[in-house]
Amino acid sequence: MTTAEAYSAFSVPGIRCASCIAKIERELTPLPGVRSARVNVTSKRVLVNHDGSIDAGALREALARIGFDAEPIGAAAPAQLGETRGLVRALAVAGFAAMNVMLLSVSVWSGAEGETRELFHWLSALIAMPAIAYAGQPFFRSAWAALKRGRTNMDVPISIGVVLATALSLFETATGGAHAYFDSAIMLLFFLLCGRFLDSVMRDRARTGVETLLRQTAPGGTVILPDGGTAWLKADAIEPGMRLIVAAGERLAGDGVVESGSSSLDLSLITGESRPEPVAPGARAVAGTLNLDAPITVRVTAAGELTTIAEIARMMDAAGQSRSRYVRIADRAARFYAPAVHALAALSFLGWMLAGAGWHDALLIAVAVLIITCPCALGLAVPAAQVVAAGALMRRGILVKDGSAIERLAEANTARFDKTGTLTLGRPAAQRPLALDSAEAPVALALARASRHPLARALAQALEADGVRAADVLELHELPGRGIEAVLGDGRRVRLGAPDWVGVAAPEASLATAFRLGDAPPRLLRFADALRPGAAQALAELRGIGIDSAILSGDRAEAVNSVARELGIPAAAQLTPDAKLERIEALRSEGQHVLMVGDGLNDGPALAAGHVSMAPASASDVGQTAADLVFLGDGLEPVPVAVRAARRTLRVVRQNFALAIAYNVFAVPLAIAGQVTPLIAALAMSGSSLIVVANSLRLRGSAR
């Protein structure tokens, strides 16, 4: 017998590097009943695919045994938000203390001697020690959590260096020594916190796509009970076989089949098609779609985790986690950092002891090695450039949600666009001139503004923009699937709705409605989904920088091919969300780095699977959340602008890495040779960080 499949997601704040990822996936997957475990380091989440016989509590205990505290998704959100606020407070404390301690240190360096020097050392200790105890908590807690479970991470050597420098400084102060290194310890913490804060800010912007996606579903629905009565049930209480009553303007709480009633559904959430889809008994209905016209009764075939929208959510999550492999490659280098630094410091201490330097001098050299190898410049190399570039892009109307997105955008070599809402504006607009005379327009406006239908709203906007004022009508009522009807004061009947209902033929593929005033000839009103301003130029610019483009759309072939011909790019139409995902994954398997640009829920899995993704600000919440970058305005020009800025950013990141590596190549041997005191080590480390920041500031004009 096959055991039911289930998914559980956990927030694991303790995930910090590649070794954490490897440990969780390596030790969780072999457990009985666990089918797979994937770690998303960007969002610090673990998604477990397991048998239904295991509950989330057992998986949480398993993660605790491995060494990580985990909370089911939802319970940990406040803690994640609090991390950045905690870093801000620690950074403020460290910065304030560093400024004051450095002022005292300058006085000592200027020649203060005797009791004055001792007084300044004690004042430095009074300022620095509580500041170190508070500001160093992010590193101390992380290091302790790793050590007590037999692991190590990057925070272990940092904590050892800070604690040793502080302890040695306190010893020197208490014994009247010439040198104290409180300034070194507090400055070290300040620059490390700068990098940690910038990284945290970018992580906070990272998408939380699944939660936003699932908010698109209705919280519940009205169910017909066996005794004929009705009751409103939460979505998680609705089961297959139940009958749902879905009122006009209400979203469906489950997948199902229309049992009675006729209406039209807004399926743009699933297909991207802006034209409402008429439904009648026997038609399929999907959770999350909006019922537009009239009440319908739906027999539920799937609810909760089995709905189409839940499946799309799982595809988005899985796609996002597979993309995090790129981040793992970058983190892999960090796996060797801690043991290498520990070994260098220990060997320096032992070597100088064997050379007869004494424990004090040997310990000073070991501390200098620990401080000078602190990866401040390396840690700032990427986030500093990302934050400056993100600021430049923001001023240009492009919001960067995921720091690594800039790096991935620079690598994009092919682009795929959704049509409706991405290449086009995604909203029907009345084609002009309107086929209405001065007597008909006020009556048409009276009918149009009484309907929720997208074409009626577009017609009302066009007429109001022309300054038309609505006429008075009587007996106004809407007929599901047909249109809206009323009577004028002189008894003439007026209609606005489906062309065949009004009495005029319309091309099948066209987007049109019709209007008729009494016995006058019916008027056919056409609508179009216009291209975004600058769409053709944007695609030409992408072609000029080596990025070919194509359309992946869920729309009808006629509508897609028309746009493709106008823009001169290939297109694929009538694609489901998983078909789009397959197209993206096929390109990835060929080694392509895909830039996916889309706006709707149906683009969610493809946006998550792309090497990098962008969405317009007009996109659905899901589209905006799933995308790495969001651009404002109706124009499409921000797409090539962002690509060019990202490529400049990647060049600066490489320069930053080269500067940081060059610093270590020169500084570390000097520290091991005993030519660097802890203070000089801290200054050198700080100087390398400032050079990296200054180099990154050159990106302020990168998005022009």
PDB file of C-alpha atoms in Angstrom, residues 368-644:
ATOM      1  CA  ALA A 368      46.907  39.411  15.584  1.00  0.00           C
ATOM      2  CA  VAL A 369      46.598  36.461  13.182  1.00  0.00           C
ATOM      3  CA  LEU A 370      42.980  35.870  14.237  1.00  0.00           C
ATOM      4  CA  ILE A 371      42.093  39.557  13.802  1.00  0.00           C
ATOM      5  CA  ILE A 372      43.943  40.155  10.576  1.00  0.00           C
ATOM      6  CA  THR A 373      42.325  37.114   8.969  1.00  0.00           C
ATOM      7  CA  CYS A 374      38.820  38.209   9.948  1.00  0.00           C
ATOM      8  CA  PRO A 375      36.903  38.205   6.676  1.00  0.00           C
ATOM      9  CA  CYS A 376      35.556  41.776   6.967  1.00  0.00           C
ATOM     10  CA  ALA A 377      36.681  42.844   3.508  1.00  0.00           C
ATOM     11  CA  LEU A 378      35.631  39.513   2.031  1.00  0.00           C
ATOM     12  CA  GLY A 379      32.338  39.738   3.916  1.00  0.00           C
ATOM     13  CA  LEU A 380      31.699  43.251   2.620  1.00  0.00           C
ATOM     14  CA  ALA A 381      32.851  42.573  -0.944  1.00  0.00           C
ATOM     15  CA  VAL A 382      29.470  41.319  -2.119  1.00  0.00           C
ATOM     16  CA  PRO A 383      26.890  43.003   0.171  1.00  0.00           C
ATOM     17  CA  ALA A 384      28.468  46.470  -0.104  1.00  0.00           C
ATOM     18  CA  ALA A 385      28.378  46.346  -3.902  1.00  0.00           C
ATOM     19  CA  GLN A 386      24.870  44.875  -3.841  1.00  0.00           C
ATOM     20  CA  VAL A 387      23.482  47.558  -1.538  1.00  0.00           C
ATOM     21  CA  VAL A 388      25.005  50.449  -3.542  1.00  0.00           C
ATOM     22  CA  ALA A 389      23.783  48.938  -6.816  1.00  0.00           C
ATOM     23  CA  ALA A 390      20.352  48.230  -5.302  1.00  0.00           C
ATOM     24  CA  GLY A 391      20.131  51.899  -4.267  1.00  0.00           C
ATOM     25  CA  ALA A 392      21.020  53.030  -7.783  1.00  0.00           C
ATOM     26  CA  LEU A 393      18.430  50.702  -9.267  1.00  0.00           C
ATOM     27  CA  MET A 394      15.812  51.864  -6.759  1.00  0.00           C
ATOM     28  CA  ARG A 395      16.313  55.466  -7.849  1.00  0.00           C
ATOM     29  CA  ARG A 396      15.711  54.217 -11.390  1.00  0.00           C
ATOM     30  CA  GLY A 397      12.449  52.548 -10.327  1.00  0.00           C
ATOM     31  CA  ILE A 398      13.782  48.997 -10.018  1.00  0.00           C
ATOM     32  CA  LEU A 399      13.445  47.285  -6.644  1.00  0.00           C
ATOM     33  CA  VAL A 400      15.929  44.521  -5.830  1.00  0.00           C
ATOM     34  CA  LYS A 401      14.465  41.970  -3.414  1.00  0.00           C
ATOM     35  CA  ASP A 402      17.239  39.406  -3.290  1.00  0.00           C
ATOM     36  CA  GLY A 403      20.871  40.482  -3.032  1.00  0.00           C
ATOM     37  CA  SER A 404      22.191  37.550  -5.030  1.00  0.00           C
ATOM     38  CA  ALA A 405      19.765  38.484  -7.816  1.00  0.00           C
ATOM     39  CA  ILE A 406      22.117  41.198  -9.075  1.00  0.00           C
ATOM     40  CA  GLU A 407      24.880  38.664  -9.430  1.00  0.00           C
ATOM     41  CA  ARG A 408      22.584  36.220 -11.210  1.00  0.00           C
ATOM     42  CA  LEU A 409      21.130  38.939 -13.434  1.00  0.00           C
ATOM     43  CA  ALA A 410      24.636  39.758 -14.645  1.00  0.00           C
ATOM     44  CA  GLU A 411      24.978  36.157 -15.836  1.00  0.00           C
ATOM     45  CA  ALA A 412      21.673  36.051 -17.761  1.00  0.00           C
ATOM     46  CA  ASN A 413      22.152  35.195 -21.426  1.00  0.00           C
ATOM     47  CA  THR A 414      18.573  34.502 -22.514  1.00  0.00           C
ATOM     48  CA  ALA A 415      15.208  36.008 -21.569  1.00  0.00           C
ATOM     49  CA  ARG A 416      11.678  34.662 -21.560  1.00  0.00           C
ATOM     50  CA  PHE A 417       8.676  36.957 -21.254  1.00  0.00           C
ATOM     51  CA  ASP A 418       5.083  36.356 -20.321  1.00  0.00           C
ATOM     52  CA  LYS A 419       2.691  38.216 -22.611  1.00  0.00           C
ATOM     53  CA  THR A 420      -0.350  39.506 -20.755  1.00  0.00           C
ATOM     54  CA  GLY A 421       0.624  42.042 -18.127  1.00  0.00           C
ATOM     55  CA  THR A 422       4.328  41.808 -19.001  1.00  0.00           C
ATOM     56  CA  LEU A 423       4.890  42.639 -22.661  1.00  0.00           C
ATOM     57  CA  THR A 424       1.392  44.104 -22.701  1.00  0.00           C
ATOM     58  CA  LEU A 425      -0.227  46.286 -20.073  1.00  0.00           C
ATOM     59  CA  GLY A 426      -2.544  43.431 -19.090  1.00  0.00           C
ATOM     60  CA  ARG A 427      -5.727  45.437 -19.067  1.00  0.00           C
ATOM     61  CA  PRO A 428      -8.213  45.839 -21.911  1.00  0.00           C
ATOM     62  CA  ALA A 429      -8.448  49.314 -23.339  1.00  0.00           C
ATOM     63  CA  ALA A 430     -11.230  50.479 -25.641  1.00  0.00           C
ATOM     64  CA  GLN A 431     -10.084  50.999 -29.214  1.00  0.00           C
ATOM     65  CA  ARG A 432     -10.835  54.427 -30.559  1.00  0.00           C
ATOM     66  CA  PRO A 433     -12.828  55.982 -31.999  1.00  0.00           C
ATOM     67  CA  LEU A 434     -15.695  54.507 -30.025  1.00  0.00           C
ATOM     68  CA  ALA A 435     -18.624  53.461 -32.204  1.00  0.00           C
ATOM     69  CA  LEU A 436     -21.111  55.465 -30.124  1.00  0.00           C
ATOM     70  CA  ASP A 437     -22.857  58.705 -30.987  1.00  0.00           C
ATOM     71  CA  SER A 438     -23.583  61.527 -28.550  1.00  0.00           C
ATOM     72  CA  ALA A 439     -26.996  60.081 -27.607  1.00  0.00           C
ATOM     73  CA  GLU A 440     -25.707  56.542 -27.027  1.00  0.00           C
ATOM     74  CA  ALA A 441     -22.541  57.310 -25.020  1.00  0.00           C
ATOM     75  CA  PRO A 442     -24.303  58.528 -21.796  1.00  0.00           C
ATOM     76  CA  VAL A 443     -26.574  55.475 -21.798  1.00  0.00           C
ATOM     77  CA  ALA A 444     -23.658  53.105 -22.415  1.00  0.00           C
ATOM     78  CA  LEU A 445     -21.794  54.704 -19.503  1.00  0.00           C
ATOM     79  CA  ALA A 446     -24.787  54.185 -17.201  1.00  0.00           C
ATOM     80  CA  LEU A 447     -24.783  50.475 -18.015  1.00  0.00           C
ATOM     81  CA  ALA A 448     -20.986  50.009 -18.063  1.00  0.00           C
ATOM     82  CA  ARG A 449     -20.321  51.468 -14.664  1.00  0.00           C
ATOM     83  CA  ALA A 450     -22.981  49.214 -13.088  1.00  0.00           C
ATOM     84  CA  SER A 451     -21.053  46.057 -14.067  1.00  0.00           C
ATOM     85  CA  ARG A 452     -17.918  44.406 -12.618  1.00  0.00           C
ATOM     86  CA  HIS A 453     -16.996  42.900 -15.988  1.00  0.00           C
ATOM     87  CA  PRO A 454     -13.451  43.975 -17.108  1.00  0.00           C
ATOM     88  CA  LEU A 455     -14.680  45.130 -20.548  1.00  0.00           C
ATOM     89  CA  ALA A 456     -17.479  47.153 -18.960  1.00  0.00           C
ATOM     90  CA  ARG A 457     -14.991  48.794 -16.603  1.00  0.00           C
ATOM     91  CA  ALA A 458     -12.673  49.585 -19.526  1.00  0.00           C
ATOM     92  CA  LEU A 459     -15.572  51.121 -21.464  1.00  0.00           C
ATOM     93  CA  ALA A 460     -16.627  53.186 -18.451  1.00  0.00           C
ATOM     94  CA  GLN A 461     -13.057  54.500 -18.044  1.00  0.00           C
ATOM     95  CA  ALA A 462     -12.900  55.480 -21.731  1.00  0.00           C
ATOM     96  CA  LEU A 463     -16.252  57.290 -21.636  1.00  0.00           C
ATOM     97  CA  GLU A 464     -15.451  59.078 -18.380  1.00  0.00           C
ATOM     98  CA  ALA A 465     -12.107  60.145 -19.832  1.00  0.00           C
ATOM     99  CA  ASP A 466     -14.082  61.736 -22.701  1.00  0.00           C
ATOM    100  CA  GLY A 467     -16.123  63.722 -20.201  1.00  0.00           C
ATOM    101  CA  VAL A 468     -19.352  61.789 -20.797  1.00  0.00           C
ATOM    102  CA  ARG A 469     -21.971  61.957 -18.019  1.00  0.00           C
ATOM    103  CA  ALA A 470     -24.149  58.930 -17.352  1.00  0.00           C
ATOM    104  CA  ALA A 471     -27.823  59.018 -18.301  1.00  0.00           C
ATOM    105  CA  ASP A 472     -30.630  57.981 -15.974  1.00  0.00           C
ATOM    106  CA  VAL A 473     -31.821  54.426 -16.567  1.00  0.00           C
ATOM    107  CA  LEU A 474     -34.488  52.233 -14.956  1.00  0.00           C
ATOM    108  CA  GLU A 475     -34.839  48.514 -14.182  1.00  0.00           C
ATOM    109  CA  LEU A 476     -31.109  47.943 -14.372  1.00  0.00           C
ATOM    110  CA  HIS A 477     -30.156  44.268 -14.030  1.00  0.00           C
ATOM    111  CA  GLU A 478     -27.315  41.979 -15.107  1.00  0.00           C
ATOM    112  CA  LEU A 479     -27.800  38.613 -16.802  1.00  0.00           C
ATOM    113  CA  PRO A 480     -25.039  36.104 -16.007  1.00  0.00           C
ATOM    114  CA  GLY A 481     -22.881  35.319 -19.022  1.00  0.00           C
ATOM    115  CA  ARG A 482     -24.744  37.783 -21.252  1.00  0.00           C
ATOM    116  CA  GLY A 483     -24.540  41.370 -20.114  1.00  0.00           C
ATOM    117  CA  ILE A 484     -26.469  44.189 -18.509  1.00  0.00           C
ATOM    118  CA  GLU A 485     -29.885  45.504 -19.504  1.00  0.00           C
ATOM    119  CA  ALA A 486     -32.022  48.548 -18.572  1.00  0.00           C
ATOM    120  CA  VAL A 487     -34.968  50.687 -19.681  1.00  0.00           C
ATOM    121  CA  LEU A 488     -34.928  54.403 -20.481  1.00  0.00           C
ATOM    122  CA  GLY A 489     -37.573  56.829 -19.283  1.00  0.00           C
ATOM    123  CA  ASP A 490     -39.256  56.762 -22.725  1.00  0.00           C
ATOM    124  CA  GLY A 491     -39.580  52.968 -22.553  1.00  0.00           C
ATOM    125  CA  ARG A 492     -36.752  52.039 -24.939  1.00  0.00           C
ATOM    126  CA  ARG A 493     -34.732  48.964 -23.837  1.00  0.00           C
ATOM    127  CA  VAL A 494     -30.899  49.177 -23.840  1.00  0.00           C
ATOM    128  CA  ARG A 495     -28.326  46.395 -23.692  1.00  0.00           C
ATOM    129  CA  LEU A 496     -24.552  46.141 -23.144  1.00  0.00           C
ATOM    130  CA  GLY A 497     -22.889  42.736 -23.256  1.00  0.00           C
ATOM    131  CA  ALA A 498     -22.016  39.716 -25.375  1.00  0.00           C
ATOM    132  CA  PRO A 499     -22.266  40.582 -29.106  1.00  0.00           C
ATOM    133  CA  ASP A 500     -24.522  37.613 -29.947  1.00  0.00           C
ATOM    134  CA  TRP A 501     -26.902  38.565 -27.112  1.00  0.00           C
ATOM    135  CA  VAL A 502     -27.060  42.166 -28.290  1.00  0.00           C
ATOM    136  CA  GLY A 503     -27.579  41.047 -31.889  1.00  0.00           C
ATOM    137  CA  VAL A 504     -24.305  41.554 -33.760  1.00  0.00           C
ATOM    138  CA  ALA A 505     -21.597  39.146 -34.909  1.00  0.00           C
ATOM    139  CA  ALA A 506     -17.985  39.536 -33.769  1.00  0.00           C
ATOM    140  CA  PRO A 507     -14.805  37.739 -34.857  1.00  0.00           C
ATOM    141  CA  GLU A 508     -14.255  34.791 -32.504  1.00  0.00           C
ATOM    142  CA  ALA A 509     -10.743  35.753 -31.454  1.00  0.00           C
ATOM    143  CA  SER A 510     -11.486  39.418 -30.910  1.00  0.00           C
ATOM    144  CA  LEU A 511     -11.959  41.115 -27.545  1.00  0.00           C
ATOM    145  CA  ALA A 512     -15.299  42.910 -27.969  1.00  0.00           C
ATOM    146  CA  THR A 513     -18.631  43.811 -26.447  1.00  0.00           C
ATOM    147  CA  ALA A 514     -21.762  45.312 -28.008  1.00  0.00           C
ATOM    148  CA  PHE A 515     -24.290  48.047 -27.235  1.00  0.00           C
ATOM    149  CA  ARG A 516     -27.806  48.638 -28.522  1.00  0.00           C
ATOM    150  CA  LEU A 517     -30.190  51.511 -27.819  1.00  0.00           C
ATOM    151  CA  GLY A 518     -33.823  50.554 -28.565  1.00  0.00           C
ATOM    152  CA  ASP A 519     -34.286  49.681 -32.220  1.00  0.00           C
ATOM    153  CA  ALA A 520     -31.123  51.457 -33.350  1.00  0.00           C
ATOM    154  CA  PRO A 521     -28.419  49.370 -35.039  1.00  0.00           C
ATOM    155  CA  PRO A 522     -26.194  47.529 -32.528  1.00  0.00           C
ATOM    156  CA  ARG A 523     -22.691  48.915 -31.987  1.00  0.00           C
ATOM    157  CA  LEU A 524     -19.661  46.648 -31.769  1.00  0.00           C
ATOM    158  CA  LEU A 525     -17.061  47.980 -29.333  1.00  0.00           C
ATOM    159  CA  ARG A 526     -13.545  46.535 -29.672  1.00  0.00           C
ATOM    160  CA  PHE A 527     -10.862  46.305 -27.013  1.00  0.00           C
ATOM    161  CA  ALA A 528      -7.158  45.536 -27.100  1.00  0.00           C
ATOM    162  CA  ASP A 529      -4.397  44.761 -24.637  1.00  0.00           C
ATOM    163  CA  ALA A 530      -1.765  47.301 -25.755  1.00  0.00           C
ATOM    164  CA  LEU A 531       2.001  46.705 -25.684  1.00  0.00           C
ATOM    165  CA  ARG A 532       3.943  48.319 -22.886  1.00  0.00           C
ATOM    166  CA  PRO A 533       5.671  51.565 -23.916  1.00  0.00           C
ATOM    167  CA  GLY A 534       9.226  50.901 -25.067  1.00  0.00           C
ATOM    168  CA  ALA A 535       8.728  47.130 -25.357  1.00  0.00           C
ATOM    169  CA  ALA A 536      10.298  46.881 -28.813  1.00  0.00           C
ATOM    170  CA  GLN A 537      13.243  49.102 -27.847  1.00  0.00           C
ATOM    171  CA  ALA A 538      13.854  47.127 -24.650  1.00  0.00           C
ATOM    172  CA  LEU A 539      13.999  43.848 -26.562  1.00  0.00           C
ATOM    173  CA  ALA A 540      16.362  45.424 -29.113  1.00  0.00           C
ATOM    174  CA  GLU A 541      18.666  46.591 -26.291  1.00  0.00           C
ATOM    175  CA  LEU A 542      18.663  43.105 -24.774  1.00  0.00           C
ATOM    176  CA  ARG A 543      19.578  41.692 -28.179  1.00  0.00           C
ATOM    177  CA  GLY A 544      22.411  44.221 -28.376  1.00  0.00           C
ATOM    178  CA  ILE A 545      23.967  42.964 -25.123  1.00  0.00           C
ATOM    179  CA  GLY A 546      23.728  39.324 -26.133  1.00  0.00           C
ATOM    180  CA  ILE A 547      20.396  38.288 -24.667  1.00  0.00           C
ATOM    181  CA  ASP A 548      17.884  36.653 -26.990  1.00  0.00           C
ATOM    182  CA  SER A 549      14.176  36.846 -26.047  1.00  0.00           C
ATOM    183  CA  ALA A 550      11.032  34.756 -26.538  1.00  0.00           C
ATOM    184  CA  ILE A 551       7.467  34.612 -25.229  1.00  0.00           C
ATOM    185  CA  LEU A 552       6.104  31.900 -22.923  1.00  0.00           C
ATOM    186  CA  SER A 553       2.388  32.507 -22.474  1.00  0.00           C
ATOM    187  CA  GLY A 554      -0.712  30.745 -21.252  1.00  0.00           C
ATOM    188  CA  ASP A 555      -2.878  32.859 -23.569  1.00  0.00           C
ATOM    189  CA  ARG A 556      -4.626  31.851 -26.780  1.00  0.00           C
ATOM    190  CA  ALA A 557      -2.323  31.286 -29.751  1.00  0.00           C
ATOM    191  CA  GLU A 558      -4.007  34.033 -31.801  1.00  0.00           C
ATOM    192  CA  ALA A 559      -3.348  36.694 -29.175  1.00  0.00           C
ATOM    193  CA  VAL A 560       0.219  35.515 -28.505  1.00  0.00           C
ATOM    194  CA  ASN A 561       1.233  35.240 -32.163  1.00  0.00           C
ATOM    195  CA  SER A 562      -0.032  38.756 -32.864  1.00  0.00           C
ATOM    196  CA  VAL A 563       2.266  40.213 -30.181  1.00  0.00           C
ATOM    197  CA  ALA A 564       5.170  37.997 -31.261  1.00  0.00           C
ATOM    198  CA  ARG A 565       4.880  39.201 -34.875  1.00  0.00           C
ATOM    199  CA  GLU A 566       4.798  42.824 -33.760  1.00  0.00           C
ATOM    200  CA  LEU A 567       7.935  42.417 -31.616  1.00  0.00           C
ATOM    201  CA  GLY A 568       9.749  40.023 -33.950  1.00  0.00           C
ATOM    202  CA  ILE A 569      10.465  37.305 -31.387  1.00  0.00           C
ATOM    203  CA  PRO A 570       9.444  33.615 -31.194  1.00  0.00           C
ATOM    204  CA  ALA A 571       6.567  32.557 -28.950  1.00  0.00           C
ATOM    205  CA  ALA A 572       4.909  29.528 -27.361  1.00  0.00           C
ATOM    206  CA  ALA A 573       1.198  29.815 -26.436  1.00  0.00           C
ATOM    207  CA  GLN A 574      -1.358  28.035 -24.251  1.00  0.00           C
ATOM    208  CA  LEU A 575       1.256  26.892 -21.730  1.00  0.00           C
ATOM    209  CA  THR A 576       0.199  25.778 -18.266  1.00  0.00           C
ATOM    210  CA  PRO A 577       2.320  26.839 -15.266  1.00  0.00           C
ATOM    211  CA  ASP A 578       4.116  23.487 -15.198  1.00  0.00           C
ATOM    212  CA  ALA A 579       4.680  23.649 -18.975  1.00  0.00           C
ATOM    213  CA  LYS A 580       6.373  27.024 -18.534  1.00  0.00           C
ATOM    214  CA  LEU A 581       8.437  25.512 -15.742  1.00  0.00           C
ATOM    215  CA  GLU A 582       9.479  22.645 -18.043  1.00  0.00           C
ATOM    216  CA  ARG A 583      10.566  25.129 -20.742  1.00  0.00           C
ATOM    217  CA  ILE A 584      12.708  27.021 -18.234  1.00  0.00           C
ATOM    218  CA  GLU A 585      14.255  23.839 -16.841  1.00  0.00           C
ATOM    219  CA  ALA A 586      15.010  22.604 -20.351  1.00  0.00           C
ATOM    220  CA  LEU A 587      16.925  25.820 -21.034  1.00  0.00           C
ATOM    221  CA  ARG A 588      18.763  25.424 -17.741  1.00  0.00           C
ATOM    222  CA  SER A 589      19.751  21.873 -18.614  1.00  0.00           C
ATOM    223  CA  GLU A 590      21.294  23.286 -21.799  1.00  0.00           C
ATOM    224  CA  GLY A 591      23.436  25.585 -19.677  1.00  0.00           C
ATOM    225  CA  GLN A 592      21.401  28.724 -20.335  1.00  0.00           C
ATOM    226  CA  HIS A 593      20.987  31.371 -17.622  1.00  0.00           C
ATOM    227  CA  VAL A 594      17.371  32.389 -18.030  1.00  0.00           C
ATOM    228  CA  LEU A 595      15.962  35.802 -17.138  1.00  0.00           C
ATOM    229  CA  MET A 596      12.225  35.186 -16.631  1.00  0.00           C
ATOM    230  CA  VAL A 597       9.962  38.235 -16.769  1.00  0.00           C
ATOM    231  CA  GLY A 598       6.342  37.633 -15.765  1.00  0.00           C
ATOM    232  CA  ASP A 599       3.535  39.012 -13.688  1.00  0.00           C
ATOM    233  CA  GLY A 600       0.855  36.473 -12.773  1.00  0.00           C
ATOM    234  CA  LEU A 601       0.370  33.482 -10.537  1.00  0.00           C
ATOM    235  CA  ASN A 602       0.696  31.272 -13.599  1.00  0.00           C
ATOM    236  CA  ASP A 603       4.243  32.624 -13.960  1.00  0.00           C
ATOM    237  CA  GLY A 604       5.151  31.865 -10.328  1.00  0.00           C
ATOM    238  CA  PRO A 605       6.951  28.522 -10.860  1.00  0.00           C
ATOM    239  CA  ALA A 606       8.753  29.851 -13.953  1.00  0.00           C
ATOM    240  CA  LEU A 607       9.814  33.004 -12.074  1.00  0.00           C
ATOM    241  CA  ALA A 608      11.151  30.861  -9.244  1.00  0.00           C
ATOM    242  CA  ALA A 609      12.921  28.450 -11.602  1.00  0.00           C
ATOM    243  CA  GLY A 610      14.601  31.115 -13.719  1.00  0.00           C
ATOM    244  CA  HIS A 611      18.229  31.917 -13.025  1.00  0.00           C
ATOM    245  CA  VAL A 612      16.863  35.350 -12.167  1.00  0.00           C
ATOM    246  CA  SER A 613      13.413  36.885 -12.506  1.00  0.00           C
ATOM    247  CA  MET A 614      11.716  40.265 -12.854  1.00  0.00           C
ATOM    248  CA  ALA A 615       8.106  41.396 -12.538  1.00  0.00           C
ATOM    249  CA  PRO A 616       6.335  44.691 -13.170  1.00  0.00           C
ATOM    250  CA  ALA A 617       4.828  46.542 -10.207  1.00  0.00           C
ATOM    251  CA  SER A 618       1.411  45.874 -11.719  1.00  0.00           C
ATOM    252  CA  ALA A 619       1.953  42.138 -11.189  1.00  0.00           C
ATOM    253  CA  SER A 620      -0.070  40.102  -8.746  1.00  0.00           C
ATOM    254  CA  ASP A 621       1.230  39.796  -5.180  1.00  0.00           C
ATOM    255  CA  VAL A 622       2.454  36.331  -6.049  1.00  0.00           C
ATOM    256  CA  GLY A 623       4.294  37.521  -9.148  1.00  0.00           C
ATOM    257  CA  GLN A 624       5.971  40.352  -7.263  1.00  0.00           C
ATOM    258  CA  THR A 625       6.909  38.080  -4.391  1.00  0.00           C
ATOM    259  CA  ALA A 626       8.278  35.324  -6.596  1.00  0.00           C
ATOM    260  CA  ALA A 627      10.402  37.719  -8.655  1.00  0.00           C
ATOM    261  CA  ASP A 628      13.891  38.817  -7.654  1.00  0.00           C
ATOM    262  CA  LEU A 629      13.421  42.336  -9.014  1.00  0.00           C
ATOM    263  CA  VAL A 630      10.296  44.475  -9.462  1.00  0.00           C
ATOM    264  CA  PHE A 631      10.212  47.468 -11.805  1.00  0.00           C
ATOM    265  CA  LEU A 632       7.859  50.436 -11.557  1.00  0.00           C
ATOM    266  CA  GLY A 633       5.993  52.198 -14.331  1.00  0.00           C
ATOM    267  CA  ASP A 634       4.381  50.992 -17.531  1.00  0.00           C
ATOM    268  CA  GLY A 635       7.547  50.958 -19.664  1.00  0.00           C
ATOM    269  CA  LEU A 636       9.743  47.899 -20.252  1.00  0.00           C
ATOM    270  CA  GLU A 637      13.048  49.851 -20.430  1.00  0.00           C
ATOM    271  CA  PRO A 638      14.016  48.917 -16.815  1.00  0.00           C
ATOM    272  CA  VAL A 639      14.780  45.346 -17.947  1.00  0.00           C
ATOM    273  CA  PRO A 640      17.895  46.152 -20.068  1.00  0.00           C
ATOM    274  CA  VAL A 641      18.871  48.925 -17.618  1.00  0.00           C
ATOM    275  CA  ALA A 642      18.915  46.392 -14.762  1.00  0.00           C
ATOM    276  CA  VAL A 643      20.979  43.905 -16.771  1.00  0.00           C
ATOM    277  CA  ARG A 644      23.626  46.510 -17.613  1.00  0.00           C
TER     278      ARG A 644
END
